Structures are given as structure tokens and as C-alpha cells.
mmCIF file of C-alpha atoms in Angstrom:
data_model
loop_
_atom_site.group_PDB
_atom_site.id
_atom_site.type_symbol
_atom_site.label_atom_id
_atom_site.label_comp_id
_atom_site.label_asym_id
_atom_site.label_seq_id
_atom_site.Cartn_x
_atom_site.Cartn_y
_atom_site.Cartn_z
ATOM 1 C CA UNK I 15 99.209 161.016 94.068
ATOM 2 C CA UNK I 16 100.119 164.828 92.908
ATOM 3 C CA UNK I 17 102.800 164.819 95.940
ATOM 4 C CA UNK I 18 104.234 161.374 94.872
ATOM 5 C CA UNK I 19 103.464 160.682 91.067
ATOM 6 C CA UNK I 20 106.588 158.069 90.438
ATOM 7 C CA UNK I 21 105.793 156.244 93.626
ATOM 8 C CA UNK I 22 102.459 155.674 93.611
ATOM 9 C CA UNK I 23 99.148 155.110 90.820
ATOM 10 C CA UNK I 24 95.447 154.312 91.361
ATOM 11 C CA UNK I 25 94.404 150.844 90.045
ATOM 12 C CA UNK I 26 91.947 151.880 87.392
ATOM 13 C CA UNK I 27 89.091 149.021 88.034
ATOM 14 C CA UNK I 28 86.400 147.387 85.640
ATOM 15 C CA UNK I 29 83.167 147.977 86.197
ATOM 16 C CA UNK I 30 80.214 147.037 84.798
ATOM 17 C CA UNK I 31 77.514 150.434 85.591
ATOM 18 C CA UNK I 32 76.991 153.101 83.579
ATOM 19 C CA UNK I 33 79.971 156.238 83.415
ATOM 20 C CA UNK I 34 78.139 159.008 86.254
ATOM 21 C CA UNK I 35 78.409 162.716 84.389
ATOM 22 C CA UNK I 36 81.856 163.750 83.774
ATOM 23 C CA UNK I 37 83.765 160.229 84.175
ATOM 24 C CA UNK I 38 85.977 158.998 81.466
ATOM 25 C CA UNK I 39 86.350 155.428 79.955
ATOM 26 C CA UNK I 40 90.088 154.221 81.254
ATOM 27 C CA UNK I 41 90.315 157.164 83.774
ATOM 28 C CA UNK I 42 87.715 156.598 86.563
ATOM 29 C CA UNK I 43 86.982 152.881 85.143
ATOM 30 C CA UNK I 44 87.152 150.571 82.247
ATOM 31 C CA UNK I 45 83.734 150.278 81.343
ATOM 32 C CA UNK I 46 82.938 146.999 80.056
ATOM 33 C CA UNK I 47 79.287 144.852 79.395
ATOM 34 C CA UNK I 48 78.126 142.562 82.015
ATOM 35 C CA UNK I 49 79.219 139.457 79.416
ATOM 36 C CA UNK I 50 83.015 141.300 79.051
ATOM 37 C CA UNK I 51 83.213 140.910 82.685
ATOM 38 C CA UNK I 52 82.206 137.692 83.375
ATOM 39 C CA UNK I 53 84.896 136.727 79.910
ATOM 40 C CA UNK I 54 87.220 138.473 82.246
ATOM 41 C CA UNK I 55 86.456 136.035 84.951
ATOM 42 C CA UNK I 56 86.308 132.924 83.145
ATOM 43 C CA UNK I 57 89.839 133.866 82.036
ATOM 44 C CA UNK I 58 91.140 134.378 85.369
ATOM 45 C CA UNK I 59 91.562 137.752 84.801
ATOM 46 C CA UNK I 60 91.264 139.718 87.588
ATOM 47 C CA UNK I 61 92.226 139.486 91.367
ATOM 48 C CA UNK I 62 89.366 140.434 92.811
ATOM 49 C CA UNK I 63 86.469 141.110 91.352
ATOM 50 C CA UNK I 64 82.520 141.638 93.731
ATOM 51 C CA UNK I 65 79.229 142.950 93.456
ATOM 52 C CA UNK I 66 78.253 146.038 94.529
ATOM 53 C CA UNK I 67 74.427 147.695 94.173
ATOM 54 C CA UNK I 68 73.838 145.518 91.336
ATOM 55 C CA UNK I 69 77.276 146.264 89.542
ATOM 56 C CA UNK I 70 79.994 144.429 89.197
ATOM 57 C CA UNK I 71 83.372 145.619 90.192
ATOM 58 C CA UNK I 72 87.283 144.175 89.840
ATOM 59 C CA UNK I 73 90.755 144.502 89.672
ATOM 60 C CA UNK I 74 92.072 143.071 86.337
ATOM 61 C CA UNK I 75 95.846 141.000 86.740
ATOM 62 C CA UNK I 76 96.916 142.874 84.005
ATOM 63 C CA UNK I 77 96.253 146.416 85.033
ATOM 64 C CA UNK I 78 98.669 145.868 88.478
ATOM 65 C CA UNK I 79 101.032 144.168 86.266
ATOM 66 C CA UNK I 80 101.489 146.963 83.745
ATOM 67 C CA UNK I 81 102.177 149.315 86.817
ATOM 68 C CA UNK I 82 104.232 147.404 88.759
ATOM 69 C CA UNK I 83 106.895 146.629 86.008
ATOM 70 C CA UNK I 84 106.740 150.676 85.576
ATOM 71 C CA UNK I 85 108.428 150.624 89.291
ATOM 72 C CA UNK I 86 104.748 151.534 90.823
ATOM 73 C CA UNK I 87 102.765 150.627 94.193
ATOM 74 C CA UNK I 88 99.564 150.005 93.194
ATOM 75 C CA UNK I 89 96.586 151.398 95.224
ATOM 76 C CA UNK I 90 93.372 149.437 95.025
ATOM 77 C CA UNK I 91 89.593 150.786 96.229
ATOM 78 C CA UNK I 92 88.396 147.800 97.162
ATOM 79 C CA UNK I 93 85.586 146.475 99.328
ATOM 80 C CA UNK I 94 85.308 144.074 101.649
ATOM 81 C CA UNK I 95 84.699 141.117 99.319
ATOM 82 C CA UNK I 96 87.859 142.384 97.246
ATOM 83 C CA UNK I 97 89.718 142.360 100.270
ATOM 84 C CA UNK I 98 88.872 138.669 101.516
ATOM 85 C CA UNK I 99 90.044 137.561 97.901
ATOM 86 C CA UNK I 100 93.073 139.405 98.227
ATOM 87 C CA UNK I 101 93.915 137.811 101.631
ATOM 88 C CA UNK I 102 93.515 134.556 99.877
ATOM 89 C CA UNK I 103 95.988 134.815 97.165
ATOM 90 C CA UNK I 104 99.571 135.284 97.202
ATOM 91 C CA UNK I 105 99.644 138.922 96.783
ATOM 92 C CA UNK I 106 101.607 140.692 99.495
ATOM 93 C CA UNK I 107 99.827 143.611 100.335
ATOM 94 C CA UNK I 108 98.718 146.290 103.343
ATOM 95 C CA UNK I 109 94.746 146.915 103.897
ATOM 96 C CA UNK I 110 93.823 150.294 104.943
ATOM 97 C CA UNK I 111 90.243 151.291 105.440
ATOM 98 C CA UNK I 112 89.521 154.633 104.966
ATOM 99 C CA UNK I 113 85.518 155.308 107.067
ATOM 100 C CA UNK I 114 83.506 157.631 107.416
ATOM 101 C CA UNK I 115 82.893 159.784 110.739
ATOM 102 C CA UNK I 116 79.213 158.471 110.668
ATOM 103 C CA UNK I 117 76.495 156.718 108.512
ATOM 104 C CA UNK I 118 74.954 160.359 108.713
ATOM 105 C CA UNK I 119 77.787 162.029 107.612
ATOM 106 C CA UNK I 120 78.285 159.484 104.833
ATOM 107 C CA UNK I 121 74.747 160.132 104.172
ATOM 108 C CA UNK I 122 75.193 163.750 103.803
ATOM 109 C CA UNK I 123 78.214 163.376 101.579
ATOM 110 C CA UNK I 124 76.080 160.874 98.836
ATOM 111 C CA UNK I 125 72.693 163.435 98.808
ATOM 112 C CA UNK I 126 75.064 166.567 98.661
ATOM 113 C CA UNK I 127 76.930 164.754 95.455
ATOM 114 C CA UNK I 128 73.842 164.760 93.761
ATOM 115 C CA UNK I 129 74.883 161.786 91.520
ATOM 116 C CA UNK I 130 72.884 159.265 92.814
ATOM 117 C CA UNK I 131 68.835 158.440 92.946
ATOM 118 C CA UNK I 132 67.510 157.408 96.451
ATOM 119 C CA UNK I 133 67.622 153.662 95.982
ATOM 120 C CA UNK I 134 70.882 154.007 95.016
ATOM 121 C CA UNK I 135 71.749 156.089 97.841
ATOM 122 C CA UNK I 136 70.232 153.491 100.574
ATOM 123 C CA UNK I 137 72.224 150.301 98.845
ATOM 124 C CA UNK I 138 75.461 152.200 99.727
ATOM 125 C CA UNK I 139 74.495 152.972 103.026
ATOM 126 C CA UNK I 140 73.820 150.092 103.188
ATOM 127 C CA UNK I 141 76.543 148.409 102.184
ATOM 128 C CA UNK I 142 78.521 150.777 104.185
ATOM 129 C CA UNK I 143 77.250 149.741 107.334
ATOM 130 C CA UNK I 144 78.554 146.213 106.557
ATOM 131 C CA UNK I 145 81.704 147.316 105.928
ATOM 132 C CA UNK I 146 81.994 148.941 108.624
ATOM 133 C CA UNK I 147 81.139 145.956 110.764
ATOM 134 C CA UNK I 148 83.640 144.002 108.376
ATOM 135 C CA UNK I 149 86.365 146.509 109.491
ATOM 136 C CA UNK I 150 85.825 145.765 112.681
ATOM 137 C CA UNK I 151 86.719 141.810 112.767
ATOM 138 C CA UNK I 152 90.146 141.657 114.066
ATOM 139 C CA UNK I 153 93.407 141.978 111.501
ATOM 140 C CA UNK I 154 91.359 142.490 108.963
ATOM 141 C CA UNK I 155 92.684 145.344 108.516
ATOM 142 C CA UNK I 156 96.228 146.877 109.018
ATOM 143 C CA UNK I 157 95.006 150.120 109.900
ATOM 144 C CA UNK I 158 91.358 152.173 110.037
ATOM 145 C CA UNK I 159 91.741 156.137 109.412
ATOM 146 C CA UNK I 160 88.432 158.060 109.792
ATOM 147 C CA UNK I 161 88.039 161.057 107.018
ATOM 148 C CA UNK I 162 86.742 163.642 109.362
ATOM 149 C CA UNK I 163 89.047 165.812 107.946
ATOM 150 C CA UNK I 164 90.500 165.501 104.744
ATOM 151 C CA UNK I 165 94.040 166.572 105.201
ATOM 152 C CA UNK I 166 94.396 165.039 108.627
ATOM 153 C CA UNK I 167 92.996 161.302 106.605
ATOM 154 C CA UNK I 168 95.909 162.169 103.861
ATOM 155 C CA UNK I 169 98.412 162.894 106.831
ATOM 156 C CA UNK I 170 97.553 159.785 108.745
ATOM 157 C CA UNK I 171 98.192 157.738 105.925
ATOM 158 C CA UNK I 172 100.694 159.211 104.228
ATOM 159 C CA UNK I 173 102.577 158.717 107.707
ATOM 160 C CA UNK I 174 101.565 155.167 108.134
ATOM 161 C CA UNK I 175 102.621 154.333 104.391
ATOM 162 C CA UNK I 176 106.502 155.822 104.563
ATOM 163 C CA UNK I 177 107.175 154.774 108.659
ATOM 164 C CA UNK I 178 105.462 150.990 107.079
ATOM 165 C CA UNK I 179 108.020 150.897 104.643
ATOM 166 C CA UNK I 180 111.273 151.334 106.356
#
């Protein structure tokens, strides 16, 4: 985002979990009640909305909306679930699943954040693991890149994105 900041913006989703230390209200997340949310749903409101170790997580209309009439391609974090939704509606859009090298590594990455309590930690393994097998259910995807390596992830897709969109 730093190397293309008119081009490109994060979706900002709504969430209903707690803020982890240091996360901001309208920054990482719009932090809403479990009751907001499902409001939010009732009212059609989002785009794709799931559950995720005991959370609930979604993309609201309006948020895409107020970027896209700025002239901005929206970027969503999504998970599988999100994705299916996505596929259903009429939004044209590219899916692009960023894995990890391993479960272990992924593993390694969670404990060494130190954000997260162990049964936390084993729902998004597990979790991972099915979206790994997810990704792997042909043209689900429109490309995997594994982050082994941080800059070579963020050169493989900024290379996919620009020779995508010519």
C-alpha cells in the first residue's frame, strides 16, 4: 500500500471479537456487538460476512463503496466462506490466496506473536488447514503465492496484479 497509496486501500472489515493490544477501532476493524452485526445482516449490509473461532467477520457494502467512488481497488482478507459468497454475487473480482510455507511454520508465526491463548491458537490452525484444502479445489482461486519470504510474496503479487491488468 506505501508503494501505491492512490491505487490501492485495505477493506477495513467488521468484526465482532475483542480489539488484540495496540489495534484501533476503524483502523484494523470496526468493532461492533454481536447484535450490530447480525442488524448489519438483516439489512443486507455486507458482502460477505463468516464465522471464524467463534467471531464473526464481514465486508460491509458500504465500506467498498466509499472507496471505490474515491477511484480505489479494494483489497479484501477474506476466508474461504467470504470467498464462496463473493463468487456468488455479481462482484467482479480476482482471488489470491496468500499460504503459508507449512502448518508448522504458521504455527511458529501465531506462538511467536504472542497475541493469542492456546485454544485460540489450535482453532486457526485449524481453520488453516481447511483453507488450505479449500485452495486447493480447482479455480477457486486465480492464483496461490506462498509467504516464505516476505518480499518475494509482495513481488509475486505485485507482478501478477499490474501484468493482470493490462
Amino acid at each position: 500500500f506505501a508503494q501505491h497509496p492512490d491505487t490501492f486501500c485495505l477493506s477495513v472489515s467488521h468484526t465482532t471479537r475483542s480489539p488484540r493490544p495496540g489495534e484501533a477501532n476503524g483502523v484494523d476493524y470496526h468493532y461492533v456487538s454481536m447484535g450490530d452485526f447480525e442488524d448489519l445482516i438483516a439489512k443486507d449490509g455486507f458482502v460477505e460476512h463468516a464465522k471464524f473461532g467463534g467471531n464473526r467477520y464481514g465486508t460491509s457494502k458500504m465500506t467498498i463503496e466509499e472507496q471505490t467512488k474515491k477511484g480505489k481497488v479494494v483489497l479484501l482478507d477474506i476466508e474461504m466462506e467470504g470467498v464462496k459468497q463473493i463468487k456468488q454475487s455479481s462482484i467482479a473480482a480476482r482471488y489470491i490466496f496468500i499460504a503459508p510455507p507449512s502448518l508448522e511454520t504458521l504455527e511458529a508465526r501465531l506462538r511467536g506473536r504472542g497475541t493469542e491463548n492456546e485454544a485460540s491458537i489450535q482453532k486457526r490452525l485449524n481453520q488453516a488447514n481447511n483453507e488450505l484444502e479449500f485452495s486447493k479445489t480447482p479455480g477457486v482461486h486465480d492464483k496461490i503465492i506462498i509467504n516464505d519470504d516476505l518480499e518475494k510474496a509482495y513481488n509475486e503479487l505485485e507482478e501478477y496484479i499490474y501484468q493482470s491488468s493490462d
